[in-house]
Tab-separated table of C-alpha atoms in Angstrom:
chain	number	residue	atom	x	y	z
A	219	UNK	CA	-7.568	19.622	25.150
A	220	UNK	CA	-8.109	17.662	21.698
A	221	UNK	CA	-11.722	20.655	21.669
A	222	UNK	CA	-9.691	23.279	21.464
A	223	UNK	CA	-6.773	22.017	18.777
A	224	UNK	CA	-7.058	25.072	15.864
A	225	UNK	CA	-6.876	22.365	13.117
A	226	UNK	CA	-10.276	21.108	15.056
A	227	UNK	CA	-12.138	24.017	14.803
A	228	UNK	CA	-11.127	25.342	11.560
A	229	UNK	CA	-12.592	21.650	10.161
A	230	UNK	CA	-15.655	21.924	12.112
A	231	UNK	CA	-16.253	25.454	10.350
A	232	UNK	CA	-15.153	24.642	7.330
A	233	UNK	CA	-17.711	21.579	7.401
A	234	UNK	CA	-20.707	23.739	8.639
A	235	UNK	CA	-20.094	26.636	6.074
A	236	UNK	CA	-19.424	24.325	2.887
A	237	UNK	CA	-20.760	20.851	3.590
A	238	UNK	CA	-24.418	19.360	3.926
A	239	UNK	CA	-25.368	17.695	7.238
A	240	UNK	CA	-26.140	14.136	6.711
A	241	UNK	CA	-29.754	13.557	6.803
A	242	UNK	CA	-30.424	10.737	4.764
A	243	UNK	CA	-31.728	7.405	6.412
A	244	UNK	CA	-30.539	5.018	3.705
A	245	UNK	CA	-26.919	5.752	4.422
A	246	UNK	CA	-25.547	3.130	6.377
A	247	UNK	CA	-21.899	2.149	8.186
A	248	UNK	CA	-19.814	-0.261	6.386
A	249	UNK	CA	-16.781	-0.752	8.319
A	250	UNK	CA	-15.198	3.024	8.735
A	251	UNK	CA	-17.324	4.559	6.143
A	252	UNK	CA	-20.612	5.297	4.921
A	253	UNK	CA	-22.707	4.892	1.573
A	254	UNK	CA	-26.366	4.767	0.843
A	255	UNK	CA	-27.272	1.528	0.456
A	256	UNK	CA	-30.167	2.695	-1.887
A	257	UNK	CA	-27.620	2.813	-4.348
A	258	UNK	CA	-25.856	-0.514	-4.417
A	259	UNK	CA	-26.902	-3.577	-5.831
A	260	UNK	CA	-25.077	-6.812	-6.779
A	261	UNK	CA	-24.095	-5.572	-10.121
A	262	UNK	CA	-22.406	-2.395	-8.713
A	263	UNK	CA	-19.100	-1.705	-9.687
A	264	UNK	CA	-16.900	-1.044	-6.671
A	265	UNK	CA	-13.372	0.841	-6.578
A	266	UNK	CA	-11.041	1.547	-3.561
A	267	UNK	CA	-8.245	3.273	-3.754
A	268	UNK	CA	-6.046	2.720	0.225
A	269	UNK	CA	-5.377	-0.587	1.910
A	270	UNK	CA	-3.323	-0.300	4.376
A	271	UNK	CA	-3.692	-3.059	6.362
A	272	UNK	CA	-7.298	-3.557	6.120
A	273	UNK	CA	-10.099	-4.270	3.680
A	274	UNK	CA	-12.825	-4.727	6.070
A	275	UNK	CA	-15.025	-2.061	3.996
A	276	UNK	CA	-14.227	-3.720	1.084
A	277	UNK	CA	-14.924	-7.089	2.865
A	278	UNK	CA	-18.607	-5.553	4.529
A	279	UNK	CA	-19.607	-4.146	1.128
A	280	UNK	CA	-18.742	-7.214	-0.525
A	281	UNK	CA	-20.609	-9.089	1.495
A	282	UNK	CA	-23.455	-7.468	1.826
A	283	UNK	CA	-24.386	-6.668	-1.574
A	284	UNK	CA	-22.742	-9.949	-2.920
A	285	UNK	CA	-20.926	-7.482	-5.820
A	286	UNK	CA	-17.236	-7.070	-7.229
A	287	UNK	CA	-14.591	-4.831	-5.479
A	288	UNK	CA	-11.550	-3.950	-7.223
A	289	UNK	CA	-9.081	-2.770	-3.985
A	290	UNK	CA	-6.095	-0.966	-5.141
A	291	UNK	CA	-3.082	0.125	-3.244
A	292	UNK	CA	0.938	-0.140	-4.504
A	293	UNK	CA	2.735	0.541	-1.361
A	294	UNK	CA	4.647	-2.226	0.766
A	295	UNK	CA	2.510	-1.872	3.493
A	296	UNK	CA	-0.168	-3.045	1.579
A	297	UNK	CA	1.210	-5.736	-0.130
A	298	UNK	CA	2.169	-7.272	2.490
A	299	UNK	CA	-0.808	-7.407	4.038
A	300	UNK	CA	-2.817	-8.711	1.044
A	301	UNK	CA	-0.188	-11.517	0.469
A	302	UNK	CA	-0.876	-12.809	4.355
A	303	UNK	CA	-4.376	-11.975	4.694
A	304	UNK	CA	-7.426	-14.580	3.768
A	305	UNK	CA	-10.175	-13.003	1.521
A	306	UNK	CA	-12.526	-14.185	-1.348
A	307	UNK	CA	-10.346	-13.049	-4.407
A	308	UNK	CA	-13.290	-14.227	-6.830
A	309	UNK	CA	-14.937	-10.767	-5.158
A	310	UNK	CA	-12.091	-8.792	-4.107
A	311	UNK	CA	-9.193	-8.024	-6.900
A	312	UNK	CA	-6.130	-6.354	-5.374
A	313	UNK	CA	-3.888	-5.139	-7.756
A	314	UNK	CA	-0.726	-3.282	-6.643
A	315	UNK	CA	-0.440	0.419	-8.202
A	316	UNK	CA	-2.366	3.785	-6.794
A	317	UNK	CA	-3.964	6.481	-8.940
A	318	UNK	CA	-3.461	9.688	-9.658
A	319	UNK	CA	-3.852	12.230	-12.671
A	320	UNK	CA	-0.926	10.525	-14.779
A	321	UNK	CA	-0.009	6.924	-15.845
A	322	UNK	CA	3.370	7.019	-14.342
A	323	UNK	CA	5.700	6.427	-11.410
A	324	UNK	CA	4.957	8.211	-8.436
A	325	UNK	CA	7.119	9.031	-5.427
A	326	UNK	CA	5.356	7.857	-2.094
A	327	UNK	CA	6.444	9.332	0.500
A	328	UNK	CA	7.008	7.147	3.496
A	329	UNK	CA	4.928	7.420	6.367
A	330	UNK	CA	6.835	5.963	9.559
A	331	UNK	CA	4.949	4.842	12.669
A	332	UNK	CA	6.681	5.585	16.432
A	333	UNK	CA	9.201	2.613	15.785
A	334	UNK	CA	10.148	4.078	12.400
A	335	UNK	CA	8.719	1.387	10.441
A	336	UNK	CA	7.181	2.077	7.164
A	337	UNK	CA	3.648	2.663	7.660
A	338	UNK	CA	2.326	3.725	4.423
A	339	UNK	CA	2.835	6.576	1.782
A	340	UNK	CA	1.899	10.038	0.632
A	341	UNK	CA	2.210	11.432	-3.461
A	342	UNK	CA	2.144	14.959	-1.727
A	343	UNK	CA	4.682	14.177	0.902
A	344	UNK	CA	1.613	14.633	4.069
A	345	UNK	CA	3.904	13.293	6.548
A	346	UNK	CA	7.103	15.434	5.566
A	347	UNK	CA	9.779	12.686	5.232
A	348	UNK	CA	12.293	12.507	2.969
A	349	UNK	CA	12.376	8.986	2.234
A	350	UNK	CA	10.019	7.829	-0.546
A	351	UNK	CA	9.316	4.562	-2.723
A	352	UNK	CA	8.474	5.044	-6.644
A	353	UNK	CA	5.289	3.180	-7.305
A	354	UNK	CA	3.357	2.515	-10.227
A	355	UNK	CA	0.071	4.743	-10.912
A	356	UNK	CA	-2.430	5.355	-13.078
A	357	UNK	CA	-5.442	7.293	-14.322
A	358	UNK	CA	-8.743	6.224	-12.695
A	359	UNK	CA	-9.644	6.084	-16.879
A	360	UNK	CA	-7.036	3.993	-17.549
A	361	UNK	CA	-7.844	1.435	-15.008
A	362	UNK	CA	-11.728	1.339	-16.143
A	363	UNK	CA	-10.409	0.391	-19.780
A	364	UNK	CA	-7.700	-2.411	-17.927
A	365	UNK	CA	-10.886	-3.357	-16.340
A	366	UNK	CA	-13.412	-3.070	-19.686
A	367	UNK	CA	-15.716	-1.025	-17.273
A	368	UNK	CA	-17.558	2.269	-18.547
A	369	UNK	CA	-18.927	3.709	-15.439
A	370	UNK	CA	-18.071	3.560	-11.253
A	371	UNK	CA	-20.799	3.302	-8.952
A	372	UNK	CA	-19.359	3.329	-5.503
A	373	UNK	CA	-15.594	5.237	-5.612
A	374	UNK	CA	-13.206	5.185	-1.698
A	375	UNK	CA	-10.553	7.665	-1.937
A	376	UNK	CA	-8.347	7.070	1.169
A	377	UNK	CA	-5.117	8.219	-0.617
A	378	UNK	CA	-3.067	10.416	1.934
A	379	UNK	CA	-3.360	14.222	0.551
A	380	UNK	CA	-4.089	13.428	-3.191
A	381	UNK	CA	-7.959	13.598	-3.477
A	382	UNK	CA	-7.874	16.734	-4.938
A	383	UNK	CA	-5.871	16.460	-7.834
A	384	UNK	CA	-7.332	13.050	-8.363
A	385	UNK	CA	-10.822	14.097	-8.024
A	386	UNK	CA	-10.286	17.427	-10.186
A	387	UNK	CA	-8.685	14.676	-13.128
A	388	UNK	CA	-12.088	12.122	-12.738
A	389	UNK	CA	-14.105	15.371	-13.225
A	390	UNK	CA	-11.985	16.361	-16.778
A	391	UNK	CA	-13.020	12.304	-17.686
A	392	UNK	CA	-16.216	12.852	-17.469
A	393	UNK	CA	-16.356	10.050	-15.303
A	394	UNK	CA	-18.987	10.424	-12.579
A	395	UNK	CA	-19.495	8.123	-9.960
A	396	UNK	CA	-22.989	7.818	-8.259
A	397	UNK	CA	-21.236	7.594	-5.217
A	398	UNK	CA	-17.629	8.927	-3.590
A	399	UNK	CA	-16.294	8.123	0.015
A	400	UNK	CA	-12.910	11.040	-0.151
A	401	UNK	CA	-11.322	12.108	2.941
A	402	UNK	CA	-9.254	15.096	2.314
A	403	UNK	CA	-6.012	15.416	4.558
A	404	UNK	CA	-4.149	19.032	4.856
A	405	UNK	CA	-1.750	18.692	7.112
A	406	UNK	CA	-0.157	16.268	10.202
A	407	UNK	CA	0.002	19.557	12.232
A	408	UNK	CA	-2.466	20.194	14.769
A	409	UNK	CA	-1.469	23.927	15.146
A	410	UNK	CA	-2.274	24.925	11.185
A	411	UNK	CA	-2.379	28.773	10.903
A	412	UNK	CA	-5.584	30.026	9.692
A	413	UNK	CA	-3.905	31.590	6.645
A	414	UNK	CA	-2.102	28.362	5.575
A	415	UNK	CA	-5.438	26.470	6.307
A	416	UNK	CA	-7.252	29.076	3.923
A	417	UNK	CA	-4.733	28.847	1.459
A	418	UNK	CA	-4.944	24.349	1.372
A	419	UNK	CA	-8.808	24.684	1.768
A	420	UNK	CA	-9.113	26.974	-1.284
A	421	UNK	CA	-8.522	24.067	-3.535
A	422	UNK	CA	-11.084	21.683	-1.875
A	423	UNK	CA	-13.474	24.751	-2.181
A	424	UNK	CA	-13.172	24.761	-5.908
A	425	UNK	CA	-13.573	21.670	-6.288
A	426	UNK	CA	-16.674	20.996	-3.797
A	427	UNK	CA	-18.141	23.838	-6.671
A	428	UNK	CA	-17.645	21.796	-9.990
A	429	UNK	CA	-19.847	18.696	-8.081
A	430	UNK	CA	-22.432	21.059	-7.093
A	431	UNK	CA	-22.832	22.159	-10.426
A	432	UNK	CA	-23.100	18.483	-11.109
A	433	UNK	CA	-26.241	17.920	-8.610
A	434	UNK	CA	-24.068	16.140	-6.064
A	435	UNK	CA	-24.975	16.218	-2.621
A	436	UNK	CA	-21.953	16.930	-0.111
A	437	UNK	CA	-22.120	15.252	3.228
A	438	UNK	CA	-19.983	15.333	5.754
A	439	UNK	CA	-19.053	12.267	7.790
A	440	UNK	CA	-18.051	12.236	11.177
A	441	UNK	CA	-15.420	9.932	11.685
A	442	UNK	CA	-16.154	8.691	15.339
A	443	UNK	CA	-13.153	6.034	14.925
A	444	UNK	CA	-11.185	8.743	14.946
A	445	UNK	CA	-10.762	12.409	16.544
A	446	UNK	CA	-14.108	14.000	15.619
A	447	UNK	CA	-13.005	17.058	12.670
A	448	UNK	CA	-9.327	15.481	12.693
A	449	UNK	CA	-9.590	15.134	8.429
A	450	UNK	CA	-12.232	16.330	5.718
A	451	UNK	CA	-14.316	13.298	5.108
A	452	UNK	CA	-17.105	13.586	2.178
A	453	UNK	CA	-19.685	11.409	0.499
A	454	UNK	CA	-20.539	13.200	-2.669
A	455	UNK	CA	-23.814	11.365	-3.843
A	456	UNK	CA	-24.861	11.737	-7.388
């Protein structure tokens, strides 16, 4: 029954009316995502914004390209699975805070799992729950100049509903990554109306415009780990 879900099909037409097909062969799998490799070399400069409780594309990428990743993610999730798991912290710097389009605290929405344990969190409150954390965040500007760097190459926004504001902010920087992994998350409900999917995608629309205008290309990316057209996943490649 998962085929015929509305939130399904309105994805699947949203992707074949405003996204390009992916048909280049140097874009490879790393983990859950995708990047052309083309692009990458060991003096790339790698952010990633979403832990959770893995880092194996940060790990893959890492690896393969022998380059810096700087992994960020403030909720307690997170944490506490950087503080128990074993990685090469000469390549991989986690440092605890998100980003978004202000340096302040954020309320992050908890995200609870079927045994009500805190699973993760959400600026724009994706999961509807009233219980929420306030976490450190900060431009993706701000963290370049922490960081002394003056350009992104690769950019992984897995950030739980706030691409889109954080995206629209990088554009206003002038910052412009050669490559961005974003998935874009509207809702937890299967059943969206058309009219309140509309409304959400409207946003994503305008903003899908202003990297056009750039000479980005817009894949979309099948997620076959997950539900097929279950979220909005994008590489924008400069």
């Amino acid at each position: 029954k998962y085929l015929f879900l509305r939130k399904r099909r309105l994805i699947q037409n949203f992707a074949k009316k405003h996204l390009d097909k992916l048909n280049d062969v140097n874009v490879i799998t790393l983990a859950n995502y995708l990047v052309n490799e083309k692009l990458i070399n060991s003096n790339s400069i790698i952010y990633t914004y979403g832990v959770g409780t893995s880092i194996s594309f940060e790990e893959q990428i890492s690896n393969k390209f022998n380059c810096d990743v700087y992994c960020y993610d403030p909720t307690i999730l997170a944490k506490n699975f950087m503080k128990n798991h074993i990685y090469n912290k000469n390549k991989i710097k986690y440092f605890d805070y998100g980003i978004w389009c202000e340096d302040k605290m954020m309320k992050f929405y908890n995200q609870l799992d079927k045994e009500n344990i805190d699973s993760g969190g959400s600026i724009t409150n994706l999961f509807n729950n009233d219980a929420y954390d306030l976490l450190q965040c900060y431009r993706l500007e701000t963290m370049m100049k922490k960081n002394n760097h003056d350009h992104v190459d690769v950019l992984k926004l897995d950030i739980e509903g706030a691409a889109i504001k954080v995206l629209d902010d990088i554009l206003n920087s002038k910052i412009y990554p050669k490559q961005i992994i974003a998935e874009f998350e509207c809702t937890e409900n299967d059943n969206i109306s058309r009219s309140e999917f509309d409304e959400w995608s409207l946003e994503l629309i305008n903003l899908l415009k202003k990297f056009r205008a750039l000479n980005y290309k817009l894949f979309y990316l099948p997620r076959y780990s997950h539900k097929p057209f279950s979220t909005i996943e994008i590489l924008f490649q400069k």
